[in-house]
Amino acid sequence: DVKVTQSSRYLVKRTGEKVFLECVQDMDHENMFWYRQDPGLGLRLIYFSYDVKMKEKGDIPEGYSVSREKKERFSLILESASTNQTSMYLCASSLGTGVLVEQYFGPGTRLTVT
Amino acid sequence: KQEVTQIPAALSVPEGENLVLNCSFTDSAIYNLQWFRQDPGKGLTSLLLIQSSQREQTSGRLNASLDKSSGRSTLYIAASQPGDSATYLCAVDFNKFYFGSGTKLNVKP
């Protein structure tokens, strides 16, 4: 069965802290994605990666960075957390380019920055 | 920038009704379209994926159609049940996925 896991369901951090969100998939997928979801704004793509050590900016990369050292793991890093980064963060993976690129999502991490 | 729109934003129906959720997009050059379900506070669960060469896909009581030329997809839910209550999102693959804001469905017993 397809599985994407995220390291935490809920996180509370202070302004200025460095925050790591981890995502692991067990499907040998090439592509991995980080989104944030906010009421009224929907899901917005932060970063994605189509291979180990490769990364591409999405629509809202400012204030974030990512790391993909292994195929199964994709980390989102908030270098200096701010209150406007309070959000639901969703990780997803997909098999690769081609005809069928169904995305599979993790359960999400609800991050609160105080 | 690609845009994906879902109408209505919210829908409340009595149990047993058949219903249609709509998704429209601004560019017909899509790769795939995927429908998801999201329960409150949870991640997204994939319901159906339609490839750009397909016109429809079916899974149980769900049927999704795709009309690329008019930039529209519909998700048809037959004989709705209270357990179908959730937010339904469509995502259009323009070589990156763009999501609609969702339709929040409430099925009343």
PDB file of C-alpha atoms in Angstrom:
ATOM      1  CA  ASP A   1       0.000   0.000   0.000  1.00  0.00           C
ATOM      2  CA  VAL A   2       1.190   3.456  -0.895  1.00  0.00           C
ATOM      3  CA  LYS A   3       2.493   5.420   2.074  1.00  0.00           C
ATOM      4  CA  VAL A   4       3.697   8.960   2.677  1.00  0.00           C
ATOM      5  CA  THR A   5       4.511   9.853   6.272  1.00  0.00           C
ATOM      6  CA  GLN A   6       5.279  13.189   7.883  1.00  0.00           C
ATOM      7  CA  SER A   7       7.341  13.476  11.043  1.00  0.00           C
ATOM      8  CA  SER A   8       4.809  15.400  13.119  1.00  0.00           C
ATOM      9  CA  ARG A   9       1.069  15.991  13.028  1.00  0.00           C
ATOM     10  CA  TYR A  10       1.290  19.127  15.182  1.00  0.00           C
ATOM     11  CA  LEU A  11       4.189  21.481  15.889  1.00  0.00           C
ATOM     12  CA  VAL A  12       4.430  24.687  17.894  1.00  0.00           C
ATOM     13  CA  LYS A  13       7.531  26.812  17.384  1.00  0.00           C
ATOM     14  CA  ARG A  14       8.675  30.282  18.354  1.00  0.00           C
ATOM     15  CA  THR A  15       9.429  33.138  15.995  1.00  0.00           C
ATOM     16  CA  GLY A  16      13.017  32.968  14.776  1.00  0.00           C
ATOM     17  CA  GLU A  17      13.481  29.245  15.371  1.00  0.00           C
ATOM     18  CA  LYS A  18      14.804  26.979  12.645  1.00  0.00           C
ATOM     19  CA  VAL A  19      12.165  24.373  11.841  1.00  0.00           C
ATOM     20  CA  PHE A  20      12.549  21.044  10.054  1.00  0.00           C
ATOM     21  CA  LEU A  21       9.597  19.192   8.563  1.00  0.00           C
ATOM     22  CA  GLU A  22      10.337  15.677   7.369  1.00  0.00           C
ATOM     23  CA  CYS A  23       8.559  13.607   4.762  1.00  0.00           C
ATOM     24  CA  VAL A  24       9.238   9.982   3.874  1.00  0.00           C
ATOM     25  CA  GLN A  25       7.699   7.871   1.100  1.00  0.00           C
ATOM     26  CA  ASP A  26       8.070   4.140   0.654  1.00  0.00           C
ATOM     27  CA  MET A  27       7.017   3.868  -2.991  1.00  0.00           C
ATOM     28  CA  ASP A  28      10.357   4.573  -4.703  1.00  0.00           C
ATOM     29  CA  HIS A  29       8.846   7.714  -6.255  1.00  0.00           C
ATOM     30  CA  GLU A  30      11.053  10.148  -8.116  1.00  0.00           C
ATOM     31  CA  ASN A  31       9.021  13.278  -7.432  1.00  0.00           C
ATOM     32  CA  MET A  32       8.327  14.820  -4.054  1.00  0.00           C
ATOM     33  CA  PHE A  33       6.486  18.028  -3.223  1.00  0.00           C
ATOM     34  CA  TRP A  34       5.869  20.410  -0.348  1.00  0.00           C
ATOM     35  CA  TYR A  35       2.645  22.434  -0.228  1.00  0.00           C
ATOM     36  CA  ARG A  36       1.100  24.718   2.318  1.00  0.00           C
ATOM     37  CA  GLN A  37      -2.648  25.006   2.723  1.00  0.00           C
ATOM     38  CA  ASP A  38      -4.368  28.096   4.086  1.00  0.00           C
ATOM     39  CA  PRO A  39      -8.069  28.935   4.322  1.00  0.00           C
ATOM     40  CA  GLY A  40      -9.219  30.839   1.259  1.00  0.00           C
ATOM     41  CA  LEU A  41      -5.909  30.312  -0.550  1.00  0.00           C
ATOM     42  CA  GLY A  42      -6.025  26.580  -1.186  1.00  0.00           C
ATOM     43  CA  LEU A  43      -2.885  24.514  -1.682  1.00  0.00           C
ATOM     44  CA  ARG A  44       0.187  26.340  -2.873  1.00  0.00           C
ATOM     45  CA  LEU A  45       3.397  24.685  -4.020  1.00  0.00           C
ATOM     46  CA  ILE A  46       6.496  25.670  -2.043  1.00  0.00           C
ATOM     47  CA  TYR A  47       9.199  23.414  -3.517  1.00  0.00           C
ATOM     48  CA  PHE A  48       9.428  20.175  -5.404  1.00  0.00           C
ATOM     49  CA  SER A  49      12.150  17.693  -6.253  1.00  0.00           C
ATOM     50  CA  TYR A  50      12.324  15.292  -9.188  1.00  0.00           C
ATOM     51  CA  ASP A  51      15.471  13.478  -8.122  1.00  0.00           C
ATOM     52  CA  VAL A  52      17.931  13.132  -5.286  1.00  0.00           C
ATOM     53  CA  LYS A  53      19.768  16.405  -4.641  1.00  0.00           C
ATOM     54  CA  MET A  54      17.570  18.181  -7.201  1.00  0.00           C
ATOM     55  CA  LYS A  55      15.072  20.871  -6.244  1.00  0.00           C
ATOM     56  CA  GLU A  56      12.843  23.372  -7.976  1.00  0.00           C
ATOM     57  CA  LYS A  57      11.077  26.405  -6.585  1.00  0.00           C
ATOM     58  CA  GLY A  58       7.330  26.374  -6.565  1.00  0.00           C
ATOM     59  CA  ASP A  59       5.047  29.372  -6.331  1.00  0.00           C
ATOM     60  CA  ILE A  60       5.929  30.531  -2.809  1.00  0.00           C
ATOM     61  CA  PRO A  61       9.516  29.504  -1.923  1.00  0.00           C
ATOM     62  CA  GLU A  62      10.432  32.622   0.056  1.00  0.00           C
ATOM     63  CA  GLY A  63      11.431  31.844   3.629  1.00  0.00           C
ATOM     64  CA  TYR A  64      11.815  28.125   2.924  1.00  0.00           C
ATOM     65  CA  SER A  65      14.517  25.757   1.761  1.00  0.00           C
ATOM     66  CA  VAL A  66      14.529  22.014   1.094  1.00  0.00           C
ATOM     67  CA  SER A  67      16.856  19.057   1.204  1.00  0.00           C
ATOM     68  CA  ARG A  68      16.708  15.737  -0.596  1.00  0.00           C
ATOM     69  CA  GLU A  69      19.735  13.604   0.254  1.00  0.00           C
ATOM     70  CA  LYS A  70      17.939  10.279  -0.224  1.00  0.00           C
ATOM     71  CA  LYS A  71      15.244   9.317  -2.684  1.00  0.00           C
ATOM     72  CA  GLU A  72      12.687   8.493  -0.013  1.00  0.00           C
ATOM     73  CA  ARG A  73      13.123  11.599   2.142  1.00  0.00           C
ATOM     74  CA  PHE A  74      12.312  15.239   1.434  1.00  0.00           C
ATOM     75  CA  SER A  75      12.791  17.860   4.127  1.00  0.00           C
ATOM     76  CA  LEU A  76      11.310  21.336   4.325  1.00  0.00           C
ATOM     77  CA  ILE A  77      13.297  23.876   6.332  1.00  0.00           C
ATOM     78  CA  LEU A  78      12.052  27.156   7.716  1.00  0.00           C
ATOM     79  CA  GLU A  79      15.300  29.043   8.259  1.00  0.00           C
ATOM     80  CA  SER A  80      13.797  31.563  10.697  1.00  0.00           C
ATOM     81  CA  ALA A  81      10.165  30.844  11.447  1.00  0.00           C
ATOM     82  CA  SER A  82       7.717  33.720  11.315  1.00  0.00           C
ATOM     83  CA  THR A  83       4.074  33.954  12.340  1.00  0.00           C
ATOM     84  CA  ASN A  84       2.951  34.157   8.706  1.00  0.00           C
ATOM     85  CA  GLN A  85       4.301  30.647   8.235  1.00  0.00           C
ATOM     86  CA  THR A  86       1.638  29.270  10.545  1.00  0.00           C
ATOM     87  CA  SER A  87      -0.151  26.840   8.259  1.00  0.00           C
ATOM     88  CA  MET A  88      -0.925  23.235   7.355  1.00  0.00           C
ATOM     89  CA  TYR A  89       2.023  21.716   5.487  1.00  0.00           C
ATOM     90  CA  LEU A  90       1.394  18.805   3.141  1.00  0.00           C
ATOM     91  CA  CYS A  91       3.947  16.556   1.526  1.00  0.00           C
ATOM     92  CA  ALA A  92       3.234  14.528  -1.607  1.00  0.00           C
ATOM     93  CA  SER A  93       5.043  12.167  -3.932  1.00  0.00           C
ATOM     94  CA  SER A  94       4.503  10.847  -7.450  1.00  0.00           C
ATOM     95  CA  LEU A  95       6.123   8.227  -9.619  1.00  0.00           C
ATOM     96  CA  GLY A  96       7.693  10.492 -12.244  1.00  0.00           C
ATOM     97  CA  THR A  97       7.055  12.152 -15.552  1.00  0.00           C
ATOM     98  CA  GLY A  98       4.986  10.473 -18.189  1.00  0.00           C
ATOM     99  CA  VAL A  99       1.356   9.687 -18.669  1.00  0.00           C
ATOM    100  CA  LEU A 100       0.390   8.776 -15.153  1.00  0.00           C
ATOM    101  CA  VAL A 101       1.668  10.982 -12.349  1.00  0.00           C
ATOM    102  CA  GLU A 102      -0.848  10.441  -9.588  1.00  0.00           C
ATOM    103  CA  GLN A 103       0.102  12.276  -6.426  1.00  0.00           C
ATOM    104  CA  TYR A 104      -0.056  10.663  -3.005  1.00  0.00           C
ATOM    105  CA  PHE A 105      -0.256  12.846   0.084  1.00  0.00           C
ATOM    106  CA  GLY A 106       0.881  12.531   3.667  1.00  0.00           C
ATOM    107  CA  PRO A 107      -1.379  13.333   6.633  1.00  0.00           C
ATOM    108  CA  GLY A 108      -0.095  16.898   7.004  1.00  0.00           C
ATOM    109  CA  THR A 109       1.718  18.856   9.712  1.00  0.00           C
ATOM    110  CA  ARG A 110      -0.147  21.668  11.435  1.00  0.00           C
ATOM    111  CA  LEU A 111       2.550  24.227  12.303  1.00  0.00           C
ATOM    112  CA  THR A 112       1.884  27.117  14.655  1.00  0.00           C
ATOM    113  CA  VAL A 113       4.512  29.832  15.032  1.00  0.00           C
ATOM    114  CA  THR A 114       4.046  32.048  18.074  1.00  0.00           C
TER     115      THR A 114
ATOM    116  CA  LYS B   1      -0.388  31.756 -14.048  1.00  0.00           C
ATOM    117  CA  GLN B   2      -2.742  28.808 -14.332  1.00  0.00           C
ATOM    118  CA  GLU B   3      -6.030  29.019 -12.504  1.00  0.00           C
ATOM    119  CA  VAL B   4      -8.303  26.283 -11.264  1.00  0.00           C
ATOM    120  CA  THR B   5     -11.784  27.177 -10.046  1.00  0.00           C
ATOM    121  CA  GLN B   6     -14.268  25.033  -8.172  1.00  0.00           C
ATOM    122  CA  ILE B   7     -17.942  25.809  -7.937  1.00  0.00           C
ATOM    123  CA  PRO B   8     -19.823  25.736  -5.638  1.00  0.00           C
ATOM    124  CA  ALA B   9     -17.597  26.504  -2.653  1.00  0.00           C
ATOM    125  CA  ALA B  10     -20.034  24.676  -0.383  1.00  0.00           C
ATOM    126  CA  LEU B  11     -22.924  22.305  -0.921  1.00  0.00           C
ATOM    127  CA  SER B  12     -25.436  20.770   1.472  1.00  0.00           C
ATOM    128  CA  VAL B  13     -27.681  17.936   0.290  1.00  0.00           C
ATOM    129  CA  PRO B  14     -29.917  15.303   1.896  1.00  0.00           C
ATOM    130  CA  GLU B  15     -28.716  11.735   1.950  1.00  0.00           C
ATOM    131  CA  GLY B  16     -29.433   9.760  -1.201  1.00  0.00           C
ATOM    132  CA  GLU B  17     -29.142  12.621  -3.667  1.00  0.00           C
ATOM    133  CA  ASN B  18     -26.986  12.440  -6.750  1.00  0.00           C
ATOM    134  CA  LEU B  19     -24.733  15.459  -7.047  1.00  0.00           C
ATOM    135  CA  VAL B  20     -22.187  17.102  -9.327  1.00  0.00           C
ATOM    136  CA  LEU B  21     -19.101  19.058  -8.352  1.00  0.00           C
ATOM    137  CA  ASN B  22     -17.460  21.301 -10.919  1.00  0.00           C
ATOM    138  CA  CYS B  23     -13.864  22.165 -11.703  1.00  0.00           C
ATOM    139  CA  SER B  24     -12.770  24.582 -14.425  1.00  0.00           C
ATOM    140  CA  PHE B  25      -9.301  25.505 -15.628  1.00  0.00           C
ATOM    141  CA  THR B  26      -7.862  28.182 -17.861  1.00  0.00           C
ATOM    142  CA  ASP B  27      -5.634  26.177 -20.226  1.00  0.00           C
ATOM    143  CA  SER B  28      -6.579  23.075 -22.207  1.00  0.00           C
ATOM    144  CA  ALA B  29      -2.946  21.874 -22.428  1.00  0.00           C
ATOM    145  CA  ILE B  30      -3.110  19.634 -19.394  1.00  0.00           C
ATOM    146  CA  TYR B  31      -1.382  16.337 -18.637  1.00  0.00           C
ATOM    147  CA  ASN B  32      -3.765  14.921 -16.056  1.00  0.00           C
ATOM    148  CA  LEU B  33      -6.512  15.923 -13.670  1.00  0.00           C
ATOM    149  CA  GLN B  34      -6.888  14.436 -10.225  1.00  0.00           C
ATOM    150  CA  TRP B  35      -9.788  14.580  -7.768  1.00  0.00           C
ATOM    151  CA  PHE B  36      -9.087  14.380  -4.041  1.00  0.00           C
ATOM    152  CA  ARG B  37     -11.068  14.181  -0.861  1.00  0.00           C
ATOM    153  CA  GLN B  38      -9.929  15.931   2.321  1.00  0.00           C
ATOM    154  CA  ASP B  39     -11.426  15.341   5.749  1.00  0.00           C
ATOM    155  CA  PRO B  40     -11.058  18.113   8.354  1.00  0.00           C
ATOM    156  CA  GLY B  41      -7.492  18.435   9.633  1.00  0.00           C
ATOM    157  CA  LYS B  42      -6.268  15.577   7.447  1.00  0.00           C
ATOM    158  CA  GLY B  43      -4.241  15.056   4.300  1.00  0.00           C
ATOM    159  CA  LEU B  44      -5.617  14.481   0.819  1.00  0.00           C
ATOM    160  CA  THR B  45      -6.926  11.134  -0.363  1.00  0.00           C
ATOM    161  CA  SER B  46      -6.810  10.477  -4.095  1.00  0.00           C
ATOM    162  CA  LEU B  47     -10.176   9.559  -5.584  1.00  0.00           C
ATOM    163  CA  LEU B  48      -9.700   9.502  -9.340  1.00  0.00           C
ATOM    164  CA  LEU B  49      -7.027  10.407 -11.857  1.00  0.00           C
ATOM    165  CA  ILE B  50      -7.996  11.199 -15.455  1.00  0.00           C
ATOM    166  CA  GLN B  51      -5.302  11.240 -18.072  1.00  0.00           C
ATOM    167  CA  SER B  52      -5.499  13.958 -20.719  1.00  0.00           C
ATOM    168  CA  SER B  53      -6.447  11.384 -23.382  1.00  0.00           C
ATOM    169  CA  GLN B  54      -9.390  10.056 -21.344  1.00  0.00           C
ATOM    170  CA  ARG B  55     -12.939  11.383 -21.128  1.00  0.00           C
ATOM    171  CA  GLU B  56     -13.970   9.807 -17.834  1.00  0.00           C
ATOM    172  CA  GLN B  57     -13.028   7.539 -14.973  1.00  0.00           C
ATOM    173  CA  THR B  58     -15.231   5.622 -12.559  1.00  0.00           C
ATOM    174  CA  SER B  59     -14.689   4.218  -9.088  1.00  0.00           C
ATOM    175  CA  GLY B  60     -17.683   2.841  -7.244  1.00  0.00           C
ATOM    176  CA  ARG B  61     -20.250   5.635  -6.807  1.00  0.00           C
ATOM    177  CA  LEU B  62     -17.863   8.227  -8.226  1.00  0.00           C
ATOM    178  CA  ASN B  63     -17.542   9.233 -11.850  1.00  0.00           C
ATOM    179  CA  ALA B  64     -15.226  11.962 -13.085  1.00  0.00           C
ATOM    180  CA  SER B  65     -15.397  13.430 -16.572  1.00  0.00           C
ATOM    181  CA  LEU B  66     -12.960  15.609 -18.453  1.00  0.00           C
ATOM    182  CA  ASP B  67     -13.597  18.027 -21.316  1.00  0.00           C
ATOM    183  CA  LYS B  68     -10.271  19.642 -22.121  1.00  0.00           C
ATOM    184  CA  SER B  69     -11.592  21.815 -24.932  1.00  0.00           C
ATOM    185  CA  SER B  70     -13.984  23.597 -22.602  1.00  0.00           C
ATOM    186  CA  GLY B  71     -11.602  23.500 -19.635  1.00  0.00           C
ATOM    187  CA  ARG B  72     -13.950  21.571 -17.381  1.00  0.00           C
ATOM    188  CA  SER B  73     -14.136  18.496 -15.219  1.00  0.00           C
ATOM    189  CA  THR B  74     -17.051  17.227 -13.164  1.00  0.00           C
ATOM    190  CA  LEU B  75     -17.162  14.798 -10.271  1.00  0.00           C
ATOM    191  CA  TYR B  76     -20.457  12.957 -10.053  1.00  0.00           C
ATOM    192  CA  ILE B  77     -21.361  11.291  -6.745  1.00  0.00           C
ATOM    193  CA  ALA B  78     -24.264   8.871  -6.890  1.00  0.00           C
ATOM    194  CA  ALA B  79     -26.568   8.128  -3.965  1.00  0.00           C
ATOM    195  CA  SER B  80     -24.701  10.386  -1.537  1.00  0.00           C
ATOM    196  CA  GLN B  81     -24.121   9.240   2.058  1.00  0.00           C
ATOM    197  CA  PRO B  82     -23.234  11.147   5.259  1.00  0.00           C
ATOM    198  CA  GLY B  83     -19.768   9.557   5.069  1.00  0.00           C
ATOM    199  CA  ASP B  84     -19.209  11.467   1.816  1.00  0.00           C
ATOM    200  CA  SER B  85     -19.126  14.723   3.795  1.00  0.00           C
ATOM    201  CA  ALA B  86     -15.700  16.254   3.190  1.00  0.00           C
ATOM    202  CA  THR B  87     -13.970  18.843   1.050  1.00  0.00           C
ATOM    203  CA  TYR B  88     -13.385  17.794  -2.553  1.00  0.00           C
ATOM    204  CA  LEU B  89     -10.419  19.244  -4.401  1.00  0.00           C
ATOM    205  CA  CYS B  90      -9.458  19.039  -8.035  1.00  0.00           C
ATOM    206  CA  ALA B  91      -5.859  19.389  -9.136  1.00  0.00           C
ATOM    207  CA  VAL B  92      -4.834  20.033 -12.712  1.00  0.00           C
ATOM    208  CA  ASP B  93      -1.418  18.961 -13.969  1.00  0.00           C
ATOM    209  CA  PHE B  94       0.092  21.607 -16.232  1.00  0.00           C
ATOM    210  CA  ASN B  95       3.482  19.965 -15.649  1.00  0.00           C
ATOM    211  CA  LYS B  96       2.963  21.201 -12.113  1.00  0.00           C
ATOM    212  CA  PHE B  97      -0.200  20.600 -10.160  1.00  0.00           C
ATOM    213  CA  TYR B  98      -2.501  23.543  -9.548  1.00  0.00           C
ATOM    214  CA  PHE B  99      -5.306  23.095  -7.043  1.00  0.00           C
ATOM    215  CA  GLY B 100      -8.768  24.532  -6.823  1.00  0.00           C
ATOM    216  CA  SER B 101      -9.993  25.889  -3.480  1.00  0.00           C
ATOM    217  CA  GLY B 102     -12.360  22.979  -3.047  1.00  0.00           C
ATOM    218  CA  THR B 103     -16.057  22.284  -2.576  1.00  0.00           C
ATOM    219  CA  LYS B 104     -17.108  21.576   0.990  1.00  0.00           C
ATOM    220  CA  LEU B 105     -19.823  18.924   0.873  1.00  0.00           C
ATOM    221  CA  ASN B 106     -22.242  18.192   3.695  1.00  0.00           C
ATOM    222  CA  VAL B 107     -24.571  15.233   3.285  1.00  0.00           C
ATOM    223  CA  LYS B 108     -27.372  15.352   5.848  1.00  0.00           C
ATOM    224  CA  PRO B 109     -28.811  12.122   7.242  1.00  0.00           C
TER     225      PRO B 109
END
